[in-house]
Amino acid sequence: MSQPAQLRRTPRHTGRRHASALPARRNARSTSARGTTEVDFVKLSPTSNTTVLVTSRHPPRQYRTIAEQLLRAEHLHAEQVGFILPAESSAAQLRLHMAGDEFCANAVMAMAALHASWQGPAGRVELLLEASGAEELLSCRVEPRDSGYRCQLDSPLPLSIDPYPSPGARSGTALVRYADSVHLVIECAGHGQGLREHAEQAALQLGKSEGVSVAGVMLYDPARGALDPLINVPALGSLLWERSCGSGTAALGAYLAAKNRAPVCTSVRQPGGTLDVEADYGSGTVTGLRVAGQVAIVAEGRAYIHD
């Protein structure tokens, strides 16, 4: 296992980027008198898909308990939680393990942006990263912007893209299958409460029947180029209409390329902003997949998990 370089941290984000590669890691400290565990964190906003990344070290058995509290409205209040770890491969800079063992493209881009902020004013950088739910190393390009960072991530390729009949579909639906996740893409001309309820039922059913870490339903309006992403993480008992979804956007790009039998390069509007997706296509299959969006660092500090 590669060992991370040491990194100085400041108690608050000041807009200055750190010069080292990684933060100094603090092991979890439990205060028995108060029944609390201290958690160091950074909160980021990848296209408004609010993400808490835990930078202190904790036993994996505590990940879900920590995440359940951090996600609450009365706590840090975010849409997802991940844990930053040393990379297992000597070729990679960092590893991200999500609380529900899932792969999350937005969270990987958030970690890449955080790493770039720690590196100092180096301009555009390219990183190799590891992530739960992804078997291969992931390449991510990060470029500083006035309001944060622009990240483009090479997303894992789907194993299959198959028709999947669904009521309320406009012109097509398909199930995009990955090693540890599925995303059901439903084309629709707008969507009312009935279709949203159907999407929720489908996400729950897929989570049970497919045995995956993530089951998503992507409601896509092609006339508006708009996506409403619904994500079910069975391990956390989480079913959430997210502000944006990088993994779901990548699945949409793969679906559109397979449907049209041609490469795709498009911007996808979502409730929290716009994500861009590029899908390469050749010899009857999707051969490359990239998703890009903006990441802002919004807070950092120490949180308390109560027993």
mmCIF file with all atom_site columns, N, CA, C and O in Angstrom, residues 99-141:
data_model
loop_
_atom_site.group_PDB
_atom_site.id
_atom_site.type_symbol
_atom_site.label_atom_id
_atom_site.label_alt_id
_atom_site.label_comp_id
_atom_site.label_asym_id
_atom_site.label_entity_id
_atom_site.label_seq_id
_atom_site.pdbx_PDB_ins_code
_atom_site.Cartn_x
_atom_site.Cartn_y
_atom_site.Cartn_z
_atom_site.occupancy
_atom_site.B_iso_or_equiv
_atom_site.pdbx_formal_charge
_atom_site.auth_seq_id
_atom_site.auth_comp_id
_atom_site.auth_asym_id
_atom_site.auth_atom_id
_atom_site.pdbx_PDB_model_num
ATOM 1   N N  . ALA A 1 99  ? -19.906 5.712  2.003   1.00 0.00 ? 99  ALA A N  1
ATOM 2   C CA . ALA A 1 99  ? -20.485 5.098  3.193   1.00 0.00 ? 99  ALA A CA 1
ATOM 3   C C  . ALA A 1 99  ? -21.318 3.868  2.867   1.00 0.00 ? 99  ALA A C  1
ATOM 4   O O  . ALA A 1 99  ? -21.404 2.940  3.671   1.00 0.00 ? 99  ALA A O  1
ATOM 5   N N  . GLY A 1 100 ? -21.945 3.854  1.693   1.00 0.00 ? 100 GLY A N  1
ATOM 6   C CA . GLY A 1 100 ? -22.755 2.705  1.295   1.00 0.00 ? 100 GLY A CA 1
ATOM 7   C C  . GLY A 1 100 ? -22.038 1.758  0.358   1.00 0.00 ? 100 GLY A C  1
ATOM 8   O O  . GLY A 1 100 ? -22.692 0.938  -0.302  1.00 0.00 ? 100 GLY A O  1
ATOM 9   N N  . ASP A 1 101 ? -20.714 1.879  0.257   1.00 0.00 ? 101 ASP A N  1
ATOM 10  C CA . ASP A 1 101 ? -19.863 1.039  -0.593  1.00 0.00 ? 101 ASP A CA 1
ATOM 11  C C  . ASP A 1 101 ? -20.073 1.292  -2.079  1.00 0.00 ? 101 ASP A C  1
ATOM 12  O O  . ASP A 1 101 ? -19.571 0.543  -2.922  1.00 0.00 ? 101 ASP A O  1
ATOM 13  N N  . GLU A 1 102 ? -20.789 2.363  -2.421  1.00 0.00 ? 102 GLU A N  1
ATOM 14  C CA . GLU A 1 102 ? -21.152 2.626  -3.804  1.00 0.00 ? 102 GLU A CA 1
ATOM 15  C C  . GLU A 1 102 ? -20.077 3.411  -4.550  1.00 0.00 ? 102 GLU A C  1
ATOM 16  O O  . GLU A 1 102 ? -19.155 3.950  -3.937  1.00 0.00 ? 102 GLU A O  1
ATOM 17  N N  . PHE A 1 103 ? -20.220 3.475  -5.873  1.00 0.00 ? 103 PHE A N  1
ATOM 18  C CA . PHE A 1 103 ? -19.420 4.389  -6.680  1.00 0.00 ? 103 PHE A CA 1
ATOM 19  C C  . PHE A 1 103 ? -20.221 5.671  -6.870  1.00 0.00 ? 103 PHE A C  1
ATOM 20  O O  . PHE A 1 103 ? -21.401 5.647  -7.181  1.00 0.00 ? 103 PHE A O  1
ATOM 21  N N  . CYS A 1 104 ? -19.552 6.813  -6.707  1.00 0.00 ? 104 CYS A N  1
ATOM 22  C CA . CYS A 1 104 ? -20.203 8.108  -6.892  1.00 0.00 ? 104 CYS A CA 1
ATOM 23  C C  . CYS A 1 104 ? -19.258 9.025  -7.653  1.00 0.00 ? 104 CYS A C  1
ATOM 24  O O  . CYS A 1 104 ? -18.210 9.430  -7.118  1.00 0.00 ? 104 CYS A O  1
ATOM 25  N N  . ALA A 1 105 ? -19.614 9.364  -8.885  1.00 0.00 ? 105 ALA A N  1
ATOM 26  C CA . ALA A 1 105 ? -18.750 10.199 -9.725  1.00 0.00 ? 105 ALA A CA 1
ATOM 27  C C  . ALA A 1 105 ? -18.598 11.598 -9.142  1.00 0.00 ? 105 ALA A C  1
ATOM 28  O O  . ALA A 1 105 ? -17.495 12.171 -9.142  1.00 0.00 ? 105 ALA A O  1
ATOM 29  N N  . ASN A 1 106 ? -19.679 12.184 -8.659  1.00 0.00 ? 106 ASN A N  1
ATOM 30  C CA . ASN A 1 106 ? -19.589 13.534 -8.089  1.00 0.00 ? 106 ASN A CA 1
ATOM 31  C C  . ASN A 1 106 ? -18.669 13.559 -6.872  1.00 0.00 ? 106 ASN A C  1
ATOM 32  O O  . ASN A 1 106 ? -17.896 14.501 -6.681  1.00 0.00 ? 106 ASN A O  1
ATOM 33  N N  . ALA A 1 107 ? -18.739 12.531 -6.034  1.00 0.00 ? 107 ALA A N  1
ATOM 34  C CA . ALA A 1 107 ? -17.888 12.497 -4.849  1.00 0.00 ? 107 ALA A CA 1
ATOM 35  C C  . ALA A 1 107 ? -16.424 12.311 -5.235  1.00 0.00 ? 107 ALA A C  1
ATOM 36  O O  . ALA A 1 107 ? -15.532 12.882 -4.594  1.00 0.00 ? 107 ALA A O  1
ATOM 37  N N  . VAL A 1 108 ? -16.146 11.529 -6.285  1.00 0.00 ? 108 VAL A N  1
ATOM 38  C CA . VAL A 1 108 ? -14.771 11.378 -6.748  1.00 0.00 ? 108 VAL A CA 1
ATOM 39  C C  . VAL A 1 108 ? -14.236 12.712 -7.261  1.00 0.00 ? 108 VAL A C  1
ATOM 40  O O  . VAL A 1 108 ? -13.096 13.104 -6.976  1.00 0.00 ? 108 VAL A O  1
ATOM 41  N N  . MET A 1 109 ? -15.071 13.444 -8.018  1.00 0.00 ? 109 MET A N  1
ATOM 42  C CA . MET A 1 109 ? -14.640 14.767 -8.487  1.00 0.00 ? 109 MET A CA 1
ATOM 43  C C  . MET A 1 109 ? -14.440 15.726 -7.326  1.00 0.00 ? 109 MET A C  1
ATOM 44  O O  . MET A 1 109 ? -13.529 16.562 -7.342  1.00 0.00 ? 109 MET A O  1
ATOM 45  N N  . ALA A 1 110 ? -15.276 15.601 -6.282  1.00 0.00 ? 110 ALA A N  1
ATOM 46  C CA . ALA A 1 110 ? -15.094 16.430 -5.090  1.00 0.00 ? 110 ALA A CA 1
ATOM 47  C C  . ALA A 1 110 ? -13.757 16.133 -4.426  1.00 0.00 ? 110 ALA A C  1
ATOM 48  O O  . ALA A 1 110 ? -13.022 17.051 -4.017  1.00 0.00 ? 110 ALA A O  1
ATOM 49  N N  . MET A 1 111 ? -13.403 14.851 -4.308  1.00 0.00 ? 111 MET A N  1
ATOM 50  C CA . MET A 1 111 ? -12.118 14.495 -3.720  1.00 0.00 ? 111 MET A CA 1
ATOM 51  C C  . MET A 1 111 ? -10.960 15.005 -4.577  1.00 0.00 ? 111 MET A C  1
ATOM 52  O O  . MET A 1 111 ? -9.943  15.475 -4.051  1.00 0.00 ? 111 MET A O  1
ATOM 53  N N  . ALA A 1 112 ? -11.103 14.933 -5.892  1.00 0.00 ? 112 ALA A N  1
ATOM 54  C CA . ALA A 1 112 ? -10.060 15.431 -6.784  1.00 0.00 ? 112 ALA A CA 1
ATOM 55  C C  . ALA A 1 112 ? -9.862  16.933 -6.609  1.00 0.00 ? 112 ALA A C  1
ATOM 56  O O  . ALA A 1 112 ? -8.732  17.424 -6.577  1.00 0.00 ? 112 ALA A O  1
ATOM 57  N N  . ALA A 1 113 ? -10.965 17.674 -6.488  1.00 0.00 ? 113 ALA A N  1
ATOM 58  C CA . ALA A 1 113 ? -10.865 19.112 -6.276  1.00 0.00 ? 113 ALA A CA 1
ATOM 59  C C  . ALA A 1 113 ? -10.212 19.430 -4.937  1.00 0.00 ? 113 ALA A C  1
ATOM 60  O O  . ALA A 1 113 ? -9.382  20.341 -4.830  1.00 0.00 ? 113 ALA A O  1
ATOM 61  N N  . LEU A 1 114 ? -10.562 18.661 -3.908  1.00 0.00 ? 114 LEU A N  1
ATOM 62  C CA . LEU A 1 114 ? -9.961  18.874 -2.592  1.00 0.00 ? 114 LEU A CA 1
ATOM 63  C C  . LEU A 1 114 ? -8.458  18.605 -2.647  1.00 0.00 ? 114 LEU A C  1
ATOM 64  O O  . LEU A 1 114 ? -7.656  19.365 -2.089  1.00 0.00 ? 114 LEU A O  1
ATOM 65  N N  . HIS A 1 115 ? -8.065  17.539 -3.317  1.00 0.00 ? 115 HIS A N  1
ATOM 66  C CA . HIS A 1 115 ? -6.643  17.227 -3.478  1.00 0.00 ? 115 HIS A CA 1
ATOM 67  C C  . HIS A 1 115 ? -5.922  18.376 -4.191  1.00 0.00 ? 115 HIS A C  1
ATOM 68  O O  . HIS A 1 115 ? -4.824  18.780 -3.784  1.00 0.00 ? 115 HIS A O  1
ATOM 69  N N  . ALA A 1 116 ? -6.537  18.917 -5.239  1.00 0.00 ? 116 ALA A N  1
ATOM 70  C CA . ALA A 1 116 ? -5.925  20.027 -5.971  1.00 0.00 ? 116 ALA A CA 1
ATOM 71  C C  . ALA A 1 116 ? -5.777  21.253 -5.078  1.00 0.00 ? 116 ALA A C  1
ATOM 72  O O  . ALA A 1 116 ? -4.783  21.986 -5.166  1.00 0.00 ? 116 ALA A O  1
ATOM 73  N N  . SER A 1 117 ? -6.753  21.485 -4.202  1.00 0.00 ? 117 SER A N  1
ATOM 74  C CA . SER A 1 117 ? -6.669  22.638 -3.303  1.00 0.00 ? 117 SER A CA 1
ATOM 75  C C  . SER A 1 117 ? -5.510  22.491 -2.334  1.00 0.00 ? 117 SER A C  1
ATOM 76  O O  . SER A 1 117 ? -4.892  23.482 -1.924  1.00 0.00 ? 117 SER A O  1
ATOM 77  N N  . TRP A 1 118 ? -5.191  21.246 -1.951  1.00 0.00 ? 118 TRP A N  1
ATOM 78  C CA . TRP A 1 118 ? -4.071  20.982 -1.050  1.00 0.00 ? 118 TRP A CA 1
ATOM 79  C C  . TRP A 1 118 ? -2.719  21.078 -1.766  1.00 0.00 ? 118 TRP A C  1
ATOM 80  O O  . TRP A 1 118 ? -1.685  21.249 -1.127  1.00 0.00 ? 118 TRP A O  1
ATOM 81  N N  . GLN A 1 119 ? -2.724  20.944 -3.075  1.00 0.00 ? 119 GLN A N  1
ATOM 82  C CA . GLN A 1 119 ? -1.482  20.923 -3.837  1.00 0.00 ? 119 GLN A CA 1
ATOM 83  C C  . GLN A 1 119 ? -0.868  22.307 -4.036  1.00 0.00 ? 119 GLN A C  1
ATOM 84  O O  . GLN A 1 119 ? 0.310   22.419 -4.320  1.00 0.00 ? 119 GLN A O  1
ATOM 85  N N  . GLY A 1 120 ? -1.660  23.365 -3.928  1.00 0.00 ? 120 GLY A N  1
ATOM 86  C CA . GLY A 1 120 ? -1.144  24.700 -4.205  1.00 0.00 ? 120 GLY A CA 1
ATOM 87  C C  . GLY A 1 120 ? -1.448  25.116 -5.632  1.00 0.00 ? 120 GLY A C  1
ATOM 88  O O  . GLY A 1 120 ? -2.041  24.367 -6.410  1.00 0.00 ? 120 GLY A O  1
ATOM 89  N N  . PRO A 1 121 ? -1.051  26.317 -6.016  1.00 0.00 ? 121 PRO A N  1
ATOM 90  C CA . PRO A 1 121 ? -1.403  26.878 -7.331  1.00 0.00 ? 121 PRO A CA 1
ATOM 91  C C  . PRO A 1 121 ? -0.620  26.216 -8.469  1.00 0.00 ? 121 PRO A C  1
ATOM 92  O O  . PRO A 1 121 ? 0.331   26.777 -9.008  1.00 0.00 ? 121 PRO A O  1
ATOM 93  N N  . ALA A 1 122 ? -1.027  25.002 -8.819  1.00 0.00 ? 122 ALA A N  1
ATOM 94  C CA . ALA A 1 122 ? -0.305  24.240 -9.837  1.00 0.00 ? 122 ALA A CA 1
ATOM 95  C C  . ALA A 1 122 ? -0.994  24.277 -11.191 1.00 0.00 ? 122 ALA A C  1
ATOM 96  O O  . ALA A 1 122 ? -0.556  23.624 -12.128 1.00 0.00 ? 122 ALA A O  1
ATOM 97  N N  . GLY A 1 123 ? -2.113  25.018 -11.306 1.00 0.00 ? 123 GLY A N  1
ATOM 98  C CA . GLY A 1 123 ? -2.845  25.037 -12.563 1.00 0.00 ? 123 GLY A CA 1
ATOM 99  C C  . GLY A 1 123 ? -3.571  23.718 -12.773 1.00 0.00 ? 123 GLY A C  1
ATOM 100 O O  . GLY A 1 123 ? -3.968  23.030 -11.837 1.00 0.00 ? 123 GLY A O  1
ATOM 101 N N  . ARG A 1 124 ? -3.717  23.330 -14.014 1.00 0.00 ? 124 ARG A N  1
ATOM 102 C CA . ARG A 1 124 ? -4.438  22.108 -14.359 1.00 0.00 ? 124 ARG A CA 1
ATOM 103 C C  . ARG A 1 124 ? -3.619  20.884 -13.946 1.00 0.00 ? 124 ARG A C  1
ATOM 104 O O  . ARG A 1 124 ? -2.435  20.787 -14.222 1.00 0.00 ? 124 ARG A O  1
ATOM 105 N N  . VAL A 1 125 ? -4.276  19.951 -13.255 1.00 0.00 ? 125 VAL A N  1
ATOM 106 C CA . VAL A 1 125 ? -3.608  18.725 -12.843 1.00 0.00 ? 125 VAL A CA 1
ATOM 107 C C  . VAL A 1 125 ? -4.449  17.532 -13.279 1.00 0.00 ? 125 VAL A C  1
ATOM 108 O O  . VAL A 1 125 ? -5.662  17.626 -13.454 1.00 0.00 ? 125 VAL A O  1
ATOM 109 N N  . GLU A 1 126 ? -3.785  16.400 -13.444 1.00 0.00 ? 126 GLU A N  1
ATOM 110 C CA . GLU A 1 126 ? -4.482  15.146 -13.768 1.00 0.00 ? 126 GLU A CA 1
ATOM 111 C C  . GLU A 1 126 ? -4.119  14.121 -12.704 1.00 0.00 ? 126 GLU A C  1
ATOM 112 O O  . GLU A 1 126 ? -2.944  13.913 -12.397 1.00 0.00 ? 126 GLU A O  1
ATOM 113 N N  . LEU A 1 127 ? -5.129  13.493 -12.145 1.00 0.00 ? 127 LEU A N  1
ATOM 114 C CA . LEU A 1 127 ? -4.955  12.564 -11.041 1.00 0.00 ? 127 LEU A CA 1
ATOM 115 C C  . LEU A 1 127 ? -5.432  11.175 -11.430 1.00 0.00 ? 127 LEU A C  1
ATOM 116 O O  . LEU A 1 127 ? -6.327  11.021 -12.271 1.00 0.00 ? 127 LEU A O  1
ATOM 117 N N  . LEU A 1 128 ? -4.852  10.171 -10.775 1.00 0.00 ? 128 LEU A N  1
ATOM 118 C CA . LEU A 1 128 ? -5.363  8.815  -10.838 1.00 0.00 ? 128 LEU A CA 1
ATOM 119 C C  . LEU A 1 128 ? -5.911  8.466  -9.462  1.00 0.00 ? 128 LEU A C  1
ATOM 120 O O  . LEU A 1 128 ? -5.201  8.605  -8.451  1.00 0.00 ? 128 LEU A O  1
ATOM 121 N N  . LEU A 1 129 ? -7.143  8.025  -9.413  1.00 0.00 ? 129 LEU A N  1
ATOM 122 C CA . LEU A 1 129 ? -7.845  7.838  -8.151  1.00 0.00 ? 129 LEU A CA 1
ATOM 123 C C  . LEU A 1 129 ? -8.484  6.454  -8.089  1.00 0.00 ? 129 LEU A C  1
ATOM 124 O O  . LEU A 1 129 ? -8.843  5.874  -9.113  1.00 0.00 ? 129 LEU A O  1
ATOM 125 N N  . GLU A 1 130 ? -8.647  5.972  -6.874  1.00 0.00 ? 130 GLU A N  1
ATOM 126 C CA . GLU A 1 130 ? -9.383  4.746  -6.620  1.00 0.00 ? 130 GLU A CA 1
ATOM 127 C C  . GLU A 1 130 ? -10.708 5.102  -5.960  1.00 0.00 ? 130 GLU A C  1
ATOM 128 O O  . GLU A 1 130 ? -10.817 6.110  -5.261  1.00 0.00 ? 130 GLU A O  1
ATOM 129 N N  . ALA A 1 131 ? -11.704 4.259  -6.181  1.00 0.00 ? 131 ALA A N  1
ATOM 130 C CA . ALA A 1 131 ? -13.013 4.527  -5.580  1.00 0.00 ? 131 ALA A CA 1
ATOM 131 C C  . ALA A 1 131 ? -13.756 3.230  -5.346  1.00 0.00 ? 131 ALA A C  1
ATOM 132 O O  . ALA A 1 131 ? -13.636 2.270  -6.125  1.00 0.00 ? 131 ALA A O  1
ATOM 133 N N  . SER A 1 132 ? -14.526 3.188  -4.269  1.00 0.00 ? 132 SER A N  1
ATOM 134 C CA . SER A 1 132 ? -15.403 2.049  -4.034  1.00 0.00 ? 132 SER A CA 1
ATOM 135 C C  . SER A 1 132 ? -16.373 1.923  -5.213  1.00 0.00 ? 132 SER A C  1
ATOM 136 O O  . SER A 1 132 ? -16.792 2.914  -5.807  1.00 0.00 ? 132 SER A O  1
ATOM 137 N N  . GLY A 1 133 ? -16.702 0.689  -5.557  1.00 0.00 ? 133 GLY A N  1
ATOM 138 C CA . GLY A 1 133 ? -17.619 0.452  -6.662  1.00 0.00 ? 133 GLY A CA 1
ATOM 139 C C  . GLY A 1 133 ? -16.997 0.545  -8.036  1.00 0.00 ? 133 GLY A C  1
ATOM 140 O O  . GLY A 1 133 ? -17.685 0.337  -9.038  1.00 0.00 ? 133 GLY A O  1
ATOM 141 N N  . ALA A 1 134 ? -15.698 0.866  -8.119  1.00 0.00 ? 134 ALA A N  1
ATOM 142 C CA . ALA A 1 134 ? -14.999 0.955  -9.403  1.00 0.00 ? 134 ALA A CA 1
ATOM 143 C C  . ALA A 1 134 ? -13.790 0.032  -9.366  1.00 0.00 ? 134 ALA A C  1
ATOM 144 O O  . ALA A 1 134 ? -12.963 0.114  -8.451  1.00 0.00 ? 134 ALA A O  1
ATOM 145 N N  . GLU A 1 135 ? -13.663 -0.821 -10.352 1.00 0.00 ? 135 GLU A N  1
ATOM 146 C CA . GLU A 1 135 ? -12.583 -1.806 -10.353 1.00 0.00 ? 135 GLU A CA 1
ATOM 147 C C  . GLU A 1 135 ? -11.281 -1.228 -10.900 1.00 0.00 ? 135 GLU A C  1
ATOM 148 O O  . GLU A 1 135 ? -10.202 -1.703 -10.543 1.00 0.00 ? 135 GLU A O  1
ATOM 149 N N  . GLU A 1 136 ? -11.367 -0.231 -11.771 1.00 0.00 ? 136 GLU A N  1
ATOM 150 C CA . GLU A 1 136 ? -10.183 0.325  -12.404 1.00 0.00 ? 136 GLU A CA 1
ATOM 151 C C  . GLU A 1 136 ? -9.815  1.675  -11.790 1.00 0.00 ? 136 GLU A C  1
ATOM 152 O O  . GLU A 1 136 ? -10.660 2.340  -11.160 1.00 0.00 ? 136 GLU A O  1
ATOM 153 N N  . LEU A 1 137 ? -8.566  2.091  -11.981 1.00 0.00 ? 137 LEU A N  1
ATOM 154 C CA . LEU A 1 137 ? -8.168  3.440  -11.600 1.00 0.00 ? 137 LEU A CA 1
ATOM 155 C C  . LEU A 1 137 ? -8.912  4.448  -12.461 1.00 0.00 ? 137 LEU A C  1
ATOM 156 O O  . LEU A 1 137 ? -9.165  4.217  -13.644 1.00 0.00 ? 137 LEU A O  1
ATOM 157 N N  . LEU A 1 138 ? -9.259  5.581  -11.869 1.00 0.00 ? 138 LEU A N  1
ATOM 158 C CA . LEU A 1 138 ? -10.039 6.609  -12.543 1.00 0.00 ? 138 LEU A CA 1
ATOM 159 C C  . LEU A 1 138 ? -9.182  7.844  -12.778 1.00 0.00 ? 138 LEU A C  1
ATOM 160 O O  . LEU A 1 138 ? -8.553  8.357  -11.845 1.00 0.00 ? 138 LEU A O  1
ATOM 161 N N  . SER A 1 139 ? -9.162  8.319  -14.000 1.00 0.00 ? 139 SER A N  1
ATOM 162 C CA . SER A 1 139 ? -8.419  9.532  -14.328 1.00 0.00 ? 139 SER A CA 1
ATOM 163 C C  . SER A 1 139 ? -9.338  10.738 -14.185 1.00 0.00 ? 139 SER A C  1
ATOM 164 O O  . SER A 1 139 ? -10.473 10.730 -14.671 1.00 0.00 ? 139 SER A O  1
ATOM 165 N N  . CYS A 1 140 ? -8.860  11.775 -13.504 1.00 0.00 ? 140 CYS A N  1
ATOM 166 C CA . CYS A 1 140 ? -9.652  12.988 -13.304 1.00 0.00 ? 140 CYS A CA 1
ATOM 167 C C  . CYS A 1 140 ? -8.779  14.205 -13.553 1.00 0.00 ? 140 CYS A C  1
ATOM 168 O O  . CYS A 1 140 ? -7.694  14.339 -12.972 1.00 0.00 ? 140 CYS A O  1
ATOM 169 N N  . ARG A 1 141 ? -9.249  15.085 -14.414 1.00 0.00 ? 141 ARG A N  1
ATOM 170 C CA . ARG A 1 141 ? -8.552  16.332 -14.719 1.00 0.00 ? 141 ARG A CA 1
ATOM 171 C C  . ARG A 1 141 ? -9.205  17.454 -13.940 1.00 0.00 ? 141 ARG A C  1
ATOM 172 O O  . ARG A 1 141 ? -10.432 17.587 -13.960 1.00 0.00 ? 141 ARG A O  1
#
